[in-house]
PDB file of N, CA and C in Angstrom:
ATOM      1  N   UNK A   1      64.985  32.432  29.616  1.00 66.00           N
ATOM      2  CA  UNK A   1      63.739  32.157  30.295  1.00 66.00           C
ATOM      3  C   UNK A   1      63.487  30.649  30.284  1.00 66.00           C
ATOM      4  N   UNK A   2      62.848  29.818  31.534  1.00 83.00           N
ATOM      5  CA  UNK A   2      62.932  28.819  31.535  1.00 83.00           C
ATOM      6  C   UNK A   2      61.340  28.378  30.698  1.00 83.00           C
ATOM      7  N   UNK A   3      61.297  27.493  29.868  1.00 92.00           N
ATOM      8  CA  UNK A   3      60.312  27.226  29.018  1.00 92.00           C
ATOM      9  C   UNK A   3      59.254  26.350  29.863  1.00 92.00           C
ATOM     10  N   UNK A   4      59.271  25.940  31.440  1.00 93.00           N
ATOM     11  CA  UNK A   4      58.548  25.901  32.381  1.00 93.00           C
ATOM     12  C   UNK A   4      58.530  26.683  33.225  1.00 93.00           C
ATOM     13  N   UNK A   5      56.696  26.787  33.384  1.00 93.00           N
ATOM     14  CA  UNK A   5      56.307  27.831  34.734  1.00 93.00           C
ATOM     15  C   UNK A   5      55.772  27.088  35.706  1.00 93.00           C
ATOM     16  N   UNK A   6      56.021  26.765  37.091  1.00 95.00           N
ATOM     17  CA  UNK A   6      55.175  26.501  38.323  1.00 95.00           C
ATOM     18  C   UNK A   6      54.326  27.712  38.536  1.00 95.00           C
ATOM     19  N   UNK A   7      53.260  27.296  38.985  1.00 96.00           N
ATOM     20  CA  UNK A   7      52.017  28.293  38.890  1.00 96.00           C
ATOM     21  C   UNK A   7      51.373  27.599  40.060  1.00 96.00           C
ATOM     22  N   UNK A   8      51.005  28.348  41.197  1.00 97.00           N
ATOM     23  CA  UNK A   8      50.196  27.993  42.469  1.00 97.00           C
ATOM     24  C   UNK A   8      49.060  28.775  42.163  1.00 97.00           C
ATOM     25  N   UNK A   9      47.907  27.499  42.437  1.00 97.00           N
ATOM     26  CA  UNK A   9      46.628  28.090  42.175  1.00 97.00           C
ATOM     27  C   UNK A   9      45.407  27.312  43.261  1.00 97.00           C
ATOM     28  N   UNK A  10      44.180  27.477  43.241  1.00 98.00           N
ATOM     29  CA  UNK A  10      43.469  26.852  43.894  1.00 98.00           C
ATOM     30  C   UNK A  10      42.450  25.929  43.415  1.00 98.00           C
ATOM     31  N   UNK A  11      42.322  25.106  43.375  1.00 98.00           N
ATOM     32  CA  UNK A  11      41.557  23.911  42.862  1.00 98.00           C
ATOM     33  C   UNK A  11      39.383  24.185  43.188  1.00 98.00           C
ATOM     34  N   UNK A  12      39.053  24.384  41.449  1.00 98.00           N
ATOM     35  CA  UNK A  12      37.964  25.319  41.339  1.00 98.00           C
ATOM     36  C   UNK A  12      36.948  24.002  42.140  1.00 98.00           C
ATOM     37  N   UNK A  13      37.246  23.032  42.249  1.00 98.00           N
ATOM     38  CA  UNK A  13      36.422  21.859  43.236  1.00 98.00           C
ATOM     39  C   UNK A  13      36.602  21.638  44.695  1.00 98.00           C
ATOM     40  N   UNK A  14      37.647  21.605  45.071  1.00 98.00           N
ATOM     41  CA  UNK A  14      38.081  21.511  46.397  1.00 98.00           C
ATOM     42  C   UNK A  14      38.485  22.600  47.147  1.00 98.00           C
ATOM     43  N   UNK A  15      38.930  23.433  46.756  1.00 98.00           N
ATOM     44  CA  UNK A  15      39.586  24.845  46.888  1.00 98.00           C
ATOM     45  C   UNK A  15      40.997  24.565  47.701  1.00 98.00           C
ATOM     46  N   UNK A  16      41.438  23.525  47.503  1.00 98.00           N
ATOM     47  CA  UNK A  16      42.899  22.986  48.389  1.00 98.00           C
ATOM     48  C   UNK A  16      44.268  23.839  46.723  1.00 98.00           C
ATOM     49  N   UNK A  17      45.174  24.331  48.118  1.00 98.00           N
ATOM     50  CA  UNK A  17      46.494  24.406  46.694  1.00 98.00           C
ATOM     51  C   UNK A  17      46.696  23.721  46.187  1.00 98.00           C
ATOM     52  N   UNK A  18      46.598  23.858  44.781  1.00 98.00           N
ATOM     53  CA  UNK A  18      47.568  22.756  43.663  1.00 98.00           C
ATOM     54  C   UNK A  18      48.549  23.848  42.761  1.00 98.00           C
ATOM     55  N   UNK A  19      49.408  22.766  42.645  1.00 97.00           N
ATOM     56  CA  UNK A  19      51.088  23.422  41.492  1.00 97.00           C
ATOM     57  C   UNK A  19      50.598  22.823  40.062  1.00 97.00           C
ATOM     58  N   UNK A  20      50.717  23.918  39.218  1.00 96.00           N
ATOM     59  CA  UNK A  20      50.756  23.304  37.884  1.00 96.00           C
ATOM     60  C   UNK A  20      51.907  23.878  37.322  1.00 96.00           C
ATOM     61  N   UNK A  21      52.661  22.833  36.412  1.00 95.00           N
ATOM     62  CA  UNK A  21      53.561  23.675  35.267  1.00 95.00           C
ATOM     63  C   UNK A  21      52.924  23.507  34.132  1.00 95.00           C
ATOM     64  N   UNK A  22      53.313  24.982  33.689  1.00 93.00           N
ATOM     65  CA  UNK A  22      52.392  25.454  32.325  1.00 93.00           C
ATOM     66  C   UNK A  22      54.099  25.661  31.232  1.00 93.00           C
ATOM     67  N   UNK A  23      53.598  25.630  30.107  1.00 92.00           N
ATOM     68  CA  UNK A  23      54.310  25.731  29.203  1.00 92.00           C
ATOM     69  C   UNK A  23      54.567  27.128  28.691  1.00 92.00           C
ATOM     70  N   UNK A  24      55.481  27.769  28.822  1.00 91.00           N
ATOM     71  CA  UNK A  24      55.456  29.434  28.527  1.00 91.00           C
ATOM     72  C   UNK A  24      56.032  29.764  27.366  1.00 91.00           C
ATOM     73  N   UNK A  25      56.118  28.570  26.797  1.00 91.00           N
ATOM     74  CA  UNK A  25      56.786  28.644  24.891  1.00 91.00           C
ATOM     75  C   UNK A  25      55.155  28.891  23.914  1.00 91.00           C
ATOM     76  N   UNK A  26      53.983  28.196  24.631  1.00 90.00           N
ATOM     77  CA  UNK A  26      53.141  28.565  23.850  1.00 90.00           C
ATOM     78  C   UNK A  26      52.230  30.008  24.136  1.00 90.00           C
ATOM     79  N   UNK A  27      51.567  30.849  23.284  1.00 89.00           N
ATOM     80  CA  UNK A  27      50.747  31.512  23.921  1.00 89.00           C
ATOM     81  C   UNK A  27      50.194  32.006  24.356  1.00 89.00           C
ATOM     82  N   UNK A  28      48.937  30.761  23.690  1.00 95.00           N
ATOM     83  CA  UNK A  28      47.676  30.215  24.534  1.00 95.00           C
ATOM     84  C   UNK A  28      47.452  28.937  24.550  1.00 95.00           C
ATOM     85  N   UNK A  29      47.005  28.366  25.668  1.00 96.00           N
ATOM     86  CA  UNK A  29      46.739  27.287  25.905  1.00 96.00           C
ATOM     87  C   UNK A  29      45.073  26.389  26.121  1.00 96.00           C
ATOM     88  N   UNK A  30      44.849  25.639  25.907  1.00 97.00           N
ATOM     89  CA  UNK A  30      43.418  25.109  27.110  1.00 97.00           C
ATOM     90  C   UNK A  30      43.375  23.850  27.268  1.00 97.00           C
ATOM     91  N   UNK A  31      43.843  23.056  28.108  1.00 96.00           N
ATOM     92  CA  UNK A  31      44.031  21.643  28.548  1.00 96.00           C
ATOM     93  C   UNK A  31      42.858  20.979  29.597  1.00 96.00           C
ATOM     94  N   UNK A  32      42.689  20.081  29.940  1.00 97.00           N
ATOM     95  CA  UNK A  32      42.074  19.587  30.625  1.00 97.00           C
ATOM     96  C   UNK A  32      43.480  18.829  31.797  1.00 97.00           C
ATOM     97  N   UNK A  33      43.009  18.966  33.064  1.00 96.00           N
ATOM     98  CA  UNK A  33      43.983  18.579  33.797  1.00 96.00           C
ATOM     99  C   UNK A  33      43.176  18.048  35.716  1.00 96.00           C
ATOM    100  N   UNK A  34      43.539  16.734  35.948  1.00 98.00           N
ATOM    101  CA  UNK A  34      43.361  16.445  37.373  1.00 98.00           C
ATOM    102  C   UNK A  34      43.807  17.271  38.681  1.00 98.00           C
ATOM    103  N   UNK A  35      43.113  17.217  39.404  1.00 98.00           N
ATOM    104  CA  UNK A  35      43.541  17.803  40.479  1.00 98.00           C
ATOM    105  C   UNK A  35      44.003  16.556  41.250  1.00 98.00           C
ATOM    106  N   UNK A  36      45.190  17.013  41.535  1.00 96.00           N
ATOM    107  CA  UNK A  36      46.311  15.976  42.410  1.00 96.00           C
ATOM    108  C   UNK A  36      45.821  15.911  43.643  1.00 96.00           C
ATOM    109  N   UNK A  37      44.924  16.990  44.386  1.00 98.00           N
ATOM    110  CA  UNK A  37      44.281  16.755  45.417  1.00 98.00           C
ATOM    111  C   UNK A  37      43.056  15.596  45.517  1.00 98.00           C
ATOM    112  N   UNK A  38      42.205  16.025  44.749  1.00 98.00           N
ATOM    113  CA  UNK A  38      40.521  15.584  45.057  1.00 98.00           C
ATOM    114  C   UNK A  38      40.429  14.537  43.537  1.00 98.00           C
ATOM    115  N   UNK A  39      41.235  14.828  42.693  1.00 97.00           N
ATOM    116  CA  UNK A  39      41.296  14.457  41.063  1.00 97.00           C
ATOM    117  C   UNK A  39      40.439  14.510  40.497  1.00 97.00           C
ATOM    118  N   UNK A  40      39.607  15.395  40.368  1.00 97.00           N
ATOM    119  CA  UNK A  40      38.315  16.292  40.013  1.00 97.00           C
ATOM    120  C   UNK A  40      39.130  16.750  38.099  1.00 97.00           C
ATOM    121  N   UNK A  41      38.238  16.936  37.367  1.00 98.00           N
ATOM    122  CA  UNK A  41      38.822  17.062  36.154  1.00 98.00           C
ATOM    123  C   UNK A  41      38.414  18.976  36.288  1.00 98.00           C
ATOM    124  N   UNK A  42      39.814  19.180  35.740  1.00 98.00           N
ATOM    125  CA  UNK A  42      39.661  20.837  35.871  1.00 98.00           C
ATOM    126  C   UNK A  42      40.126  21.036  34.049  1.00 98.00           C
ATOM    127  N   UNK A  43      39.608  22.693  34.011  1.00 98.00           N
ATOM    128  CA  UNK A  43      40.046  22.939  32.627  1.00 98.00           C
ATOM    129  C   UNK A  43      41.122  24.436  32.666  1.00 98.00           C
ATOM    130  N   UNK A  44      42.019  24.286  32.309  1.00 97.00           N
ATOM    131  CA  UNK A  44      43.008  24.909  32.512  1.00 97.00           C
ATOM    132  C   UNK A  44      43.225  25.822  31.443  1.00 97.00           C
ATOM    133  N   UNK A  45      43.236  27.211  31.482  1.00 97.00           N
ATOM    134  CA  UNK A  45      43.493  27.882  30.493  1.00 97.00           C
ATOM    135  C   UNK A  45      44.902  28.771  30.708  1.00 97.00           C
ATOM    136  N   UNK A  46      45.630  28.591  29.512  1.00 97.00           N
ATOM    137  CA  UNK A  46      47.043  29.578  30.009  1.00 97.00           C
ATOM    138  C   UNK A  46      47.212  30.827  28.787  1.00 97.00           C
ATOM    139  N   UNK A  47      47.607  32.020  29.243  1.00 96.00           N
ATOM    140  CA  UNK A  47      47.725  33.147  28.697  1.00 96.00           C
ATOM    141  C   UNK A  47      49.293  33.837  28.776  1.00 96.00           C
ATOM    142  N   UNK A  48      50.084  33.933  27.975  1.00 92.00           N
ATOM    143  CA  UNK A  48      51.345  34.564  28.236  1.00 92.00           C
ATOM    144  C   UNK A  48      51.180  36.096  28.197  1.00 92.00           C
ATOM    145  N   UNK A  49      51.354  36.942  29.314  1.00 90.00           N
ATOM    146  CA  UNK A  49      51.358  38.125  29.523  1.00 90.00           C
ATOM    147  C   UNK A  49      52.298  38.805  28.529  1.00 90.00           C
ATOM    148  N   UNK A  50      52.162  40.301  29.046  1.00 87.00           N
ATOM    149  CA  UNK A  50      53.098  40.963  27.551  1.00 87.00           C
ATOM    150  C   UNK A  50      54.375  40.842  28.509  1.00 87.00           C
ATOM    151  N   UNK A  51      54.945  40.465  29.959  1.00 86.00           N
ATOM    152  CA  UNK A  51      56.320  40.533  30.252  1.00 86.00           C
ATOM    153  C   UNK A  51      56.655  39.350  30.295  1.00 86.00           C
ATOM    154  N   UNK A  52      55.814  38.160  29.598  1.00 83.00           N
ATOM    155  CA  UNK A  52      56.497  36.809  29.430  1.00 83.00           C
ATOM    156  C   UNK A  52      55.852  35.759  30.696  1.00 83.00           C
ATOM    157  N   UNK A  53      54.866  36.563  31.373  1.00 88.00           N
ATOM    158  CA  UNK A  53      54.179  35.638  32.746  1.00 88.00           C
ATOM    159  C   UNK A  53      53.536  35.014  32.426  1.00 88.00           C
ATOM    160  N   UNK A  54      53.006  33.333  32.689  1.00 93.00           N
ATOM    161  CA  UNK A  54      52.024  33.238  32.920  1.00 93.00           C
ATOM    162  C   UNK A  54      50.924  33.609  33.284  1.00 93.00           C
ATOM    163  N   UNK A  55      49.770  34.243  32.758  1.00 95.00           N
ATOM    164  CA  UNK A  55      48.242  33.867  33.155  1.00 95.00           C
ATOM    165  C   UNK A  55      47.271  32.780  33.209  1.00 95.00           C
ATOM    166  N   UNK A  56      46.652  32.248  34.048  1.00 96.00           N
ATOM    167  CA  UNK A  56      46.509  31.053  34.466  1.00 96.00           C
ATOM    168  C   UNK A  56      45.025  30.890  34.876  1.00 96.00           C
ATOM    169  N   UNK A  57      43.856  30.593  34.440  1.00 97.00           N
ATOM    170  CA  UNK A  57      42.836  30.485  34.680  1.00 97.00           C
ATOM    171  C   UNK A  57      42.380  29.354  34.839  1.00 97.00           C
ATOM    172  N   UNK A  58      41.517  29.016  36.041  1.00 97.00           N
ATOM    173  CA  UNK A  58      41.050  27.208  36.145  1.00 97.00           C
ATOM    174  C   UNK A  58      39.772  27.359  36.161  1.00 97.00           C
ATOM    175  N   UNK A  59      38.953  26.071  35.852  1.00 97.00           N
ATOM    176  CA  UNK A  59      37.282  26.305  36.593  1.00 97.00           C
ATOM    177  C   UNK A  59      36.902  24.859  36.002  1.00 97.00           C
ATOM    178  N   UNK A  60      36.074  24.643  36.670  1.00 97.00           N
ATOM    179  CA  UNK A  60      35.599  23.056  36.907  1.00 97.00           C
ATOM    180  C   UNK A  60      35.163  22.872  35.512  1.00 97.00           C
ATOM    181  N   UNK A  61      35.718  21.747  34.903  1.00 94.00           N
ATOM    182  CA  UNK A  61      35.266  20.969  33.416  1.00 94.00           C
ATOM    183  C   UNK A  61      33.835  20.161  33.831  1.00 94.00           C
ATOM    184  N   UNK A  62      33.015  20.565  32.855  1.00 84.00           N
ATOM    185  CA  UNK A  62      32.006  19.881  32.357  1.00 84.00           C
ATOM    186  C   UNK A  62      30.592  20.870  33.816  1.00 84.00           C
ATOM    187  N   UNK A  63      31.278  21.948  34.261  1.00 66.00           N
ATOM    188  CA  UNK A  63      30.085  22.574  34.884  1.00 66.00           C
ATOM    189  C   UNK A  63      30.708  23.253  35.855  1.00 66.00           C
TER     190      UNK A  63
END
């Protein structure tokens, strides 16, 4: 299994696609991360499923 995940998601400020790679060696995660679109500060939460997937939750930092 590759110890990076690309993960397409939608940006909880702009609602434009953004790619994140998440780390699938840890997990759980909660990072703070820019949106490459609008660069809005997002907060990123990652969850490793029981078949090894990413789960991937975003929503606007600080509100």
């Amino acid at each position: 299994m590759n110890p990076l995940e690309v993960v397409e998601l939608m940006c909880p400020w702009c609602s434009e696609p953004i790619s994140l790679t998440v780390d699938v060696t840890e997990p759980e995660q909660e990072y703070s991360e820019d949106c490459t679109v609008c660069c809005s500060p997002i907060t990123v939460r990652v969850a490793i499923g029981a078949q090894g997937e990413p789960e991937v939750d975003v929503e606007r930092e600080g509100g």
